[in-house]
Amino acid sequence: MQKYAVVGNPIAHSRSPEIHARFAAQTGIALSYQRLLAPLDAFEAVVVAFFAGGGRGLNVTVPFKEQAFQLCGDRLTDRARVAGAVNTLWQHDGQLHGDNTDGEGLVNDLKRLGWPLVGKQLVIVGAGGATRGVILPLLSAGVASITIANRTLSRAAELVGDLAPYSQPGQLSSCALSSLQGQVDLVINATSASLGADGLQLPESLRYDHAYEMAYGKPSAFLEAARLRGVPVADGKGMLVGQAAEAFRVWHGVLPQLFDL
Ligand code: ATR
């Protein structure tokens, strides 16, 4: 039986074992997939022991994605390098390799929703790790343009600068959150605003056809405002299934079907 697991701290809440078990049933691949609780100061030791014990692949969650990135040295996919974080590990010739499937997970979920991306104009709000984690797969999905809008404009401008080698001229731009305006196809909230009291407020002057909140399980002022405008909305639960599907594809070579969690 091929051994897989998800490692984090805390980990008891993780739904990854259930998701991978469903993918395994769908595709007829025999595997086990466990939760691993790593002590905060012993992530590397847990990873080493897992692969030494015959483990085939590890998913990594909070708070270890940046440490996983460090452990891989330069054995990273481009999307993991840009993200600065790794959520999918495997070994090849005794060495650890890392990928980040969050962005493709978002693209997978947008496809499942039937929200078009090719030739479309997107706004991503936020310029932190969550945006870094998804930007490359969104660019690769054939969008016409992405504006990274942030409360602090300098962070958005810096991120656009970092991404210049990976984007077409004119495909990426930055903007202060307060000066967003005009009409776009999709707005993605990649801020941590829904964790705070006020939530994300978009300027009234921005019009949009679809609204996606990357977080889930918390009330979202952003999605509430979109609903009031009659705009189709989705939260990040589907992205969780989508990133697991992409990790499954990386490990097993087959992309399983997404489902409602
Ligand atoms: P993460 O790794 O989750 O992206 P982060 O790096 O701390 O976390 O980034 C949080 C993002 O949410 C930032 O873009 C932050 O904006 P600033 O750079 O201006 O701080 C954004 N953010 C947090 N609370 C917000 C709010 N109430 N309204 C708008 N943006 C908010």
mmCIF file of C-alpha atoms and ligand atoms in Angstrom:
data_model
loop_
_atom_site.group_PDB
_atom_site.id
_atom_site.type_symbol
_atom_site.label_atom_id
_atom_site.label_comp_id
_atom_site.label_asym_id
_atom_site.label_seq_id
_atom_site.Cartn_x
_atom_site.Cartn_y
_atom_site.Cartn_z
ATOM 1 C CA MET A 1 0.000 0.000 0.000
ATOM 2 C CA GLN A 2 1.460 3.397 -1.005
ATOM 3 C CA LYS A 3 1.809 5.694 2.013
ATOM 4 C CA TYR A 4 0.802 9.382 1.893
ATOM 5 C CA ALA A 5 0.065 11.935 4.631
ATOM 6 C CA VAL A 6 -0.596 15.563 5.464
ATOM 7 C CA VAL A 7 1.614 17.217 8.075
ATOM 8 C CA GLY A 8 0.760 20.347 10.076
ATOM 9 C CA ASN A 9 0.177 21.752 13.546
ATOM 10 C CA PRO A 10 -2.671 21.605 14.393
ATOM 11 C CA ILE A 11 -3.793 18.812 12.065
ATOM 12 C CA ALA A 12 -6.830 17.094 13.622
ATOM 13 C CA HIS A 13 -9.218 19.303 11.587
ATOM 14 C CA SER A 14 -7.627 18.470 8.212
ATOM 15 C CA ARG A 15 -10.028 17.111 5.592
ATOM 16 C CA SER A 16 -7.240 15.967 3.269
ATOM 17 C CA PRO A 17 -7.441 12.250 4.247
ATOM 18 C CA GLU A 18 -11.143 12.187 3.336
ATOM 19 C CA ILE A 19 -10.515 14.011 0.038
ATOM 20 C CA HIS A 20 -7.609 11.760 -1.023
ATOM 21 C CA ALA A 21 -9.582 8.642 -0.030
ATOM 22 C CA ARG A 22 -12.366 9.759 -2.392
ATOM 23 C CA PHE A 23 -9.880 10.417 -5.199
ATOM 24 C CA ALA A 24 -8.312 6.989 -4.599
ATOM 25 C CA ALA A 25 -11.725 5.323 -4.841
ATOM 26 C CA GLN A 26 -12.524 7.288 -8.015
ATOM 27 C CA THR A 27 -9.288 6.287 -9.752
ATOM 28 C CA GLY A 28 -8.859 2.762 -8.321
ATOM 29 C CA ILE A 29 -5.435 3.554 -6.814
ATOM 30 C CA ALA A 30 -4.685 1.743 -3.529
ATOM 31 C CA LEU A 31 -3.174 4.093 -0.965
ATOM 32 C CA SER A 32 -3.224 5.107 2.688
ATOM 33 C CA TYR A 33 -3.350 8.787 3.649
ATOM 34 C CA GLN A 34 -2.834 9.818 7.306
ATOM 35 C CA ARG A 35 -2.670 12.987 9.390
ATOM 36 C CA LEU A 36 0.739 13.728 10.954
ATOM 37 C CA LEU A 37 1.072 16.193 13.815
ATOM 38 C CA ALA A 38 4.592 17.685 13.773
ATOM 39 C CA PRO A 39 5.889 19.490 16.867
ATOM 40 C CA LEU A 40 6.510 23.154 15.998
ATOM 41 C CA ASP A 41 10.288 22.697 16.379
ATOM 42 C CA ALA A 42 10.594 19.297 14.683
ATOM 43 C CA PHE A 43 9.072 19.573 11.202
ATOM 44 C CA GLU A 44 12.206 18.398 9.381
ATOM 45 C CA ALA A 45 12.602 15.340 11.636
ATOM 46 C CA VAL A 46 8.984 14.307 10.935
ATOM 47 C CA VAL A 47 9.500 14.683 7.164
ATOM 48 C CA VAL A 48 12.753 12.695 7.207
ATOM 49 C CA ALA A 49 11.197 9.893 9.299
ATOM 50 C CA PHE A 50 8.139 9.721 7.015
ATOM 51 C CA PHE A 51 10.170 9.214 3.830
ATOM 52 C CA ALA A 52 12.683 6.904 5.592
ATOM 53 C CA GLY A 53 9.672 4.765 6.547
ATOM 54 C CA GLY A 54 8.646 4.328 2.918
ATOM 55 C CA GLY A 55 6.302 7.327 2.583
ATOM 56 C CA ARG A 56 5.642 8.330 -1.042
ATOM 57 C CA GLY A 57 4.228 11.842 -0.726
ATOM 58 C CA LEU A 58 3.456 14.485 1.893
ATOM 59 C CA ASN A 59 1.114 17.427 1.846
ATOM 60 C CA VAL A 60 2.198 20.293 4.068
ATOM 61 C CA THR A 61 -0.101 22.745 5.790
ATOM 62 C CA VAL A 62 0.065 25.584 8.323
ATOM 63 C CA PRO A 63 2.560 26.583 9.696
ATOM 64 C CA PHE A 64 5.182 24.574 7.797
ATOM 65 C CA LYS A 65 4.839 25.526 4.102
ATOM 66 C CA GLU A 66 7.800 27.940 4.201
ATOM 67 C CA GLN A 67 9.985 25.406 6.036
ATOM 68 C CA ALA A 68 9.068 22.786 3.433
ATOM 69 C CA PHE A 69 10.161 25.272 0.759
ATOM 70 C CA GLN A 70 13.556 25.694 2.488
ATOM 71 C CA LEU A 71 14.085 21.921 2.755
ATOM 72 C CA CYS A 72 13.772 21.523 -1.026
ATOM 73 C CA GLY A 73 16.729 23.760 -1.918
ATOM 74 C CA ASP A 74 16.424 24.403 -5.663
ATOM 75 C CA ARG A 75 14.366 21.250 -6.344
ATOM 76 C CA LEU A 76 11.176 23.264 -6.807
ATOM 77 C CA THR A 77 8.615 23.861 -9.522
ATOM 78 C CA ASP A 78 8.353 27.450 -10.801
ATOM 79 C CA ARG A 79 4.992 27.886 -9.141
ATOM 80 C CA ALA A 80 6.448 26.821 -5.768
ATOM 81 C CA ARG A 81 9.449 29.109 -6.257
ATOM 82 C CA VAL A 82 7.170 32.099 -6.903
ATOM 83 C CA ALA A 83 4.903 31.129 -4.011
ATOM 84 C CA GLY A 84 7.862 30.862 -1.619
ATOM 85 C CA ALA A 85 5.960 27.987 -0.047
ATOM 86 C CA VAL A 86 5.560 24.239 -0.643
ATOM 87 C CA ASN A 87 2.437 22.159 0.053
ATOM 88 C CA THR A 88 3.389 18.962 -1.823
ATOM 89 C CA LEU A 89 6.562 16.923 -1.245
ATOM 90 C CA TRP A 90 8.019 13.745 -2.731
ATOM 91 C CA GLN A 91 11.420 12.101 -2.938
ATOM 92 C CA HIS A 92 13.447 11.388 -6.045
ATOM 93 C CA ASP A 93 16.912 9.773 -5.892
ATOM 94 C CA GLY A 94 16.845 10.262 -2.131
ATOM 95 C CA GLN A 95 16.251 14.007 -2.390
ATOM 96 C CA LEU A 96 13.236 16.029 -1.408
ATOM 97 C CA HIS A 97 11.298 17.833 -4.185
ATOM 98 C CA GLY A 98 8.555 20.412 -3.691
ATOM 99 C CA ASP A 99 5.575 21.874 -5.499
ATOM 100 C CA ASN A 100 2.766 24.245 -4.627
ATOM 101 C CA THR A 101 -0.655 23.183 -5.908
ATOM 102 C CA ASP A 102 -2.735 26.004 -4.362
ATOM 103 C CA GLY A 103 -2.897 28.127 -7.515
ATOM 104 C CA GLU A 104 -3.795 25.240 -9.801
ATOM 105 C CA GLY A 105 -6.336 24.278 -7.128
ATOM 106 C CA LEU A 106 -7.976 27.659 -7.535
ATOM 107 C CA VAL A 107 -7.901 27.323 -11.342
ATOM 108 C CA ASN A 108 -9.407 23.804 -11.030
ATOM 109 C CA ASP A 109 -12.222 25.176 -8.872
ATOM 110 C CA LEU A 110 -12.931 28.115 -11.197
ATOM 111 C CA LYS A 111 -13.206 25.596 -14.067
ATOM 112 C CA ARG A 112 -15.553 23.437 -11.974
ATOM 113 C CA LEU A 113 -17.712 26.505 -11.351
ATOM 114 C CA GLY A 114 -17.756 27.207 -15.084
ATOM 115 C CA TRP A 115 -16.332 30.706 -14.577
ATOM 116 C CA PRO A 116 -14.305 31.567 -17.694
ATOM 117 C CA LEU A 117 -10.645 32.630 -17.420
ATOM 118 C CA VAL A 118 -9.306 32.748 -20.977
ATOM 119 C CA GLY A 119 -9.040 36.367 -22.133
ATOM 120 C CA LYS A 120 -10.626 37.671 -18.917
ATOM 121 C CA GLN A 121 -9.696 40.606 -16.699
ATOM 122 C CA LEU A 122 -9.057 39.764 -13.057
ATOM 123 C CA VAL A 123 -8.450 41.684 -9.865
ATOM 124 C CA ILE A 124 -6.725 39.947 -6.950
ATOM 125 C CA VAL A 125 -6.996 41.866 -3.709
ATOM 126 C CA GLY A 126 -4.060 41.351 -1.335
ATOM 127 C CA ALA A 127 -0.308 41.187 -1.839
ATOM 128 C CA GLY A 128 0.738 38.630 0.792
ATOM 129 C CA GLY A 129 1.519 34.935 0.723
ATOM 130 C CA ALA A 130 -1.964 33.929 -0.415
ATOM 131 C CA THR A 131 -1.611 35.983 -3.615
ATOM 132 C CA ARG A 132 1.945 34.744 -4.269
ATOM 133 C CA GLY A 133 0.636 31.199 -3.903
ATOM 134 C CA VAL A 134 -1.882 31.421 -6.749
ATOM 135 C CA ILE A 135 -0.585 33.960 -9.233
ATOM 136 C CA LEU A 136 1.453 31.820 -11.631
ATOM 137 C CA PRO A 137 -1.269 29.239 -12.428
ATOM 138 C CA LEU A 138 -3.775 32.071 -12.938
ATOM 139 C CA LEU A 139 -1.417 33.747 -15.424
ATOM 140 C CA SER A 140 -0.883 30.396 -17.168
ATOM 141 C CA ALA A 141 -4.633 29.819 -17.462
ATOM 142 C CA GLY A 142 -4.764 32.383 -20.259
ATOM 143 C CA VAL A 143 -6.217 35.420 -18.513
ATOM 144 C CA ALA A 144 -5.831 38.732 -20.354
ATOM 145 C CA SER A 145 -4.774 40.705 -17.292
ATOM 146 C CA ILE A 146 -4.461 40.614 -13.523
ATOM 147 C CA THR A 147 -4.462 43.730 -11.371
ATOM 148 C CA ILE A 148 -3.020 43.136 -7.904
ATOM 149 C CA ALA A 149 -4.786 45.609 -5.635
ATOM 150 C CA ASN A 150 -3.633 46.165 -2.083
ATOM 151 C CA ARG A 151 -4.362 48.462 0.843
ATOM 152 C CA THR A 152 -0.625 49.178 0.916
ATOM 153 C CA LEU A 153 0.221 49.957 -2.713
ATOM 154 C CA SER A 154 3.993 49.441 -2.306
ATOM 155 C CA ARG A 155 3.524 45.723 -1.465
ATOM 156 C CA ALA A 156 1.457 45.183 -4.624
ATOM 157 C CA ALA A 157 4.024 47.041 -6.744
ATOM 158 C CA GLU A 158 6.848 44.967 -5.267
ATOM 159 C CA LEU A 159 5.004 41.728 -6.027
ATOM 160 C CA VAL A 160 4.359 42.777 -9.631
ATOM 161 C CA GLY A 161 8.101 43.535 -9.919
ATOM 162 C CA ASP A 162 8.986 40.054 -8.599
ATOM 163 C CA LEU A 163 6.603 38.444 -11.095
ATOM 164 C CA ALA A 164 7.822 40.331 -14.166
ATOM 165 C CA PRO A 165 9.971 37.388 -15.413
ATOM 166 C CA TYR A 166 6.923 35.092 -15.338
ATOM 167 C CA SER A 167 4.348 37.345 -17.045
ATOM 168 C CA GLN A 168 3.750 38.824 -20.506
ATOM 169 C CA PRO A 169 4.246 42.586 -20.894
ATOM 170 C CA GLY A 170 1.087 44.378 -19.720
ATOM 171 C CA GLN A 171 -0.452 41.249 -18.184
ATOM 172 C CA LEU A 172 0.179 42.303 -14.574
ATOM 173 C CA SER A 173 -0.302 45.626 -12.855
ATOM 174 C CA SER A 174 -0.632 46.974 -9.334
ATOM 175 C CA CYS A 175 -3.160 49.363 -7.871
ATOM 176 C CA ALA A 176 -4.141 50.813 -4.485
ATOM 177 C CA LEU A 177 -7.263 49.096 -3.171
ATOM 178 C CA SER A 178 -8.970 52.481 -2.762
ATOM 179 C CA SER A 179 -8.477 53.423 -6.426
ATOM 180 C CA LEU A 180 -9.987 50.275 -7.965
ATOM 181 C CA GLN A 181 -12.611 51.190 -10.533
ATOM 182 C CA GLY A 182 -14.151 50.101 -13.844
ATOM 183 C CA GLN A 183 -15.458 46.696 -14.920
ATOM 184 C CA VAL A 184 -13.683 43.350 -14.504
ATOM 185 C CA ASP A 185 -14.727 39.732 -14.952
ATOM 186 C CA LEU A 186 -13.594 38.309 -11.620
ATOM 187 C CA VAL A 187 -12.456 39.651 -8.245
ATOM 188 C CA ILE A 188 -10.546 37.272 -5.952
ATOM 189 C CA ASN A 189 -10.147 38.148 -2.287
ATOM 190 C CA ALA A 190 -6.720 36.886 -1.187
ATOM 191 C CA THR A 191 -6.510 39.184 1.857
ATOM 192 C CA SER A 192 -6.783 38.053 5.453
ATOM 193 C CA ALA A 193 -9.495 40.710 5.995
ATOM 194 C CA SER A 194 -12.258 38.163 6.719
ATOM 195 C CA LEU A 195 -10.352 37.160 9.870
ATOM 196 C CA GLY A 196 -10.767 40.717 11.222
ATOM 197 C CA ALA A 197 -13.851 42.555 12.434
ATOM 198 C CA ASP A 198 -14.543 44.750 9.393
ATOM 199 C CA GLY A 199 -13.793 42.504 6.436
ATOM 200 C CA LEU A 200 -12.788 43.613 2.961
ATOM 201 C CA GLN A 201 -14.596 46.655 1.547
ATOM 202 C CA LEU A 202 -14.266 47.227 -2.204
ATOM 203 C CA PRO A 203 -14.807 50.698 -3.681
ATOM 204 C CA GLU A 204 -18.369 51.123 -5.018
ATOM 205 C CA SER A 205 -16.878 52.228 -8.349
ATOM 206 C CA LEU A 206 -15.564 48.710 -9.109
ATOM 207 C CA ARG A 207 -18.016 46.508 -11.021
ATOM 208 C CA TYR A 208 -17.433 42.755 -11.441
ATOM 209 C CA ASP A 209 -19.186 39.648 -12.766
ATOM 210 C CA HIS A 210 -17.906 37.016 -10.292
ATOM 211 C CA ALA A 211 -16.521 37.107 -6.732
ATOM 212 C CA TYR A 212 -14.249 34.448 -5.176
ATOM 213 C CA GLU A 213 -13.133 34.445 -1.537
ATOM 214 C CA MET A 214 -10.075 32.244 -0.998
ATOM 215 C CA ALA A 215 -10.847 31.751 2.701
ATOM 216 C CA TYR A 216 -13.768 29.657 3.906
ATOM 217 C CA GLY A 217 -15.647 28.932 7.092
ATOM 218 C CA LYS A 218 -15.769 32.618 8.149
ATOM 219 C CA PRO A 219 -18.418 35.247 7.390
ATOM 220 C CA SER A 220 -17.223 37.340 4.427
ATOM 221 C CA ALA A 221 -18.261 40.984 4.031
ATOM 222 C CA PHE A 222 -16.748 40.792 0.536
ATOM 223 C CA LEU A 223 -19.056 37.933 -0.553
ATOM 224 C CA GLU A 224 -22.032 39.539 1.190
ATOM 225 C CA ALA A 225 -21.562 42.766 -0.795
ATOM 226 C CA ALA A 226 -21.204 40.743 -4.012
ATOM 227 C CA ARG A 227 -24.416 38.825 -3.272
ATOM 228 C CA LEU A 228 -26.263 42.118 -2.760
ATOM 229 C CA ARG A 229 -25.127 43.106 -6.252
ATOM 230 C CA GLY A 230 -26.517 39.834 -7.619
ATOM 231 C CA VAL A 231 -23.060 38.547 -8.552
ATOM 232 C CA PRO A 232 -22.270 34.773 -8.444
ATOM 233 C CA VAL A 233 -19.977 34.025 -5.472
ATOM 234 C CA ALA A 234 -17.826 31.146 -4.168
ATOM 235 C CA ASP A 235 -15.575 30.554 -1.183
ATOM 236 C CA GLY A 236 -12.313 28.601 -0.917
ATOM 237 C CA LYS A 237 -13.731 25.219 0.025
ATOM 238 C CA GLY A 238 -13.626 24.170 -3.612
ATOM 239 C CA MET A 239 -10.027 25.373 -3.831
ATOM 240 C CA LEU A 240 -9.151 22.984 -0.994
ATOM 241 C CA VAL A 241 -10.480 20.083 -3.071
ATOM 242 C CA GLY A 242 -8.832 21.559 -6.189
ATOM 243 C CA GLN A 243 -5.354 21.785 -4.630
ATOM 244 C CA ALA A 244 -5.693 18.212 -3.349
ATOM 245 C CA ALA A 245 -6.660 17.085 -6.864
ATOM 246 C CA GLU A 246 -3.550 18.727 -8.301
ATOM 247 C CA ALA A 247 -1.329 17.130 -5.613
ATOM 248 C CA PHE A 248 -2.939 13.788 -6.515
ATOM 249 C CA ARG A 249 -2.064 14.451 -10.178
ATOM 250 C CA VAL A 250 1.557 15.308 -9.267
ATOM 251 C CA TRP A 251 1.936 12.040 -7.342
ATOM 252 C CA HIS A 252 -0.194 9.634 -9.395
ATOM 253 C CA GLY A 253 -0.270 11.182 -12.874
ATOM 254 C CA VAL A 254 -4.049 11.385 -13.058
ATOM 255 C CA LEU A 255 -6.263 14.377 -12.291
ATOM 256 C CA PRO A 256 -9.320 13.201 -10.341
ATOM 257 C CA GLN A 257 -12.738 14.830 -10.535
ATOM 258 C CA LEU A 258 -13.517 17.628 -8.104
ATOM 259 C CA PHE A 259 -16.579 17.374 -5.881
ATOM 260 C CA ASP A 260 -18.501 19.504 -3.370
ATOM 261 C CA LEU A 261 -17.042 19.100 0.105
HETATM 262 P P1 ATR B 1 -1.290 36.022 3.761
HETATM 263 O O1 ATR B 1 -0.074 35.146 3.838
HETATM 264 O O2 ATR B 1 -2.557 35.396 4.269
HETATM 265 O O3 ATR B 1 -1.481 36.608 2.398
HETATM 266 P P2 ATR B 1 -0.179 38.493 4.804
HETATM 267 O O4 ATR B 1 1.112 38.306 4.096
HETATM 268 O O5 ATR B 1 -0.189 38.981 6.217
HETATM 269 O O6 ATR B 1 -1.036 37.167 4.854
HETATM 270 O O7 ATR B 1 -1.071 39.458 3.908
HETATM 271 C C1 ATR B 1 -2.347 39.835 4.295
HETATM 272 C C2 ATR B 1 -2.970 40.641 3.164
HETATM 273 O O8 ATR B 1 -4.297 41.012 3.543
HETATM 274 C C3 ATR B 1 -2.231 41.939 2.851
HETATM 275 O O9 ATR B 1 -2.329 42.190 1.479
HETATM 276 C C4 ATR B 1 -3.051 42.960 3.678
HETATM 277 O O10 ATR B 1 -2.943 44.272 3.195
HETATM 278 P P3 ATR B 1 -1.676 45.203 3.636
HETATM 279 O O11 ATR B 1 -0.497 44.709 2.837
HETATM 280 O O12 ATR B 1 -2.081 46.567 3.256
HETATM 281 O O13 ATR B 1 -1.531 44.987 5.113
HETATM 282 C C5 ATR B 1 -4.431 42.428 3.454
HETATM 283 N N1 ATR B 1 -5.439 42.847 4.443
HETATM 284 C C6 ATR B 1 -5.569 42.418 5.715
HETATM 285 N N2 ATR B 1 -6.655 43.002 6.309
HETATM 286 C C7 ATR B 1 -7.223 43.808 5.371
HETATM 287 C C8 ATR B 1 -8.376 44.673 5.349
HETATM 288 N N3 ATR B 1 -9.180 44.810 6.407
HETATM 289 N N4 ATR B 1 -8.659 45.328 4.196
HETATM 290 C C9 ATR B 1 -7.856 45.186 3.113
HETATM 291 N N5 ATR B 1 -6.770 44.402 3.064
HETATM 292 C C10 ATR B 1 -6.446 43.714 4.181
#
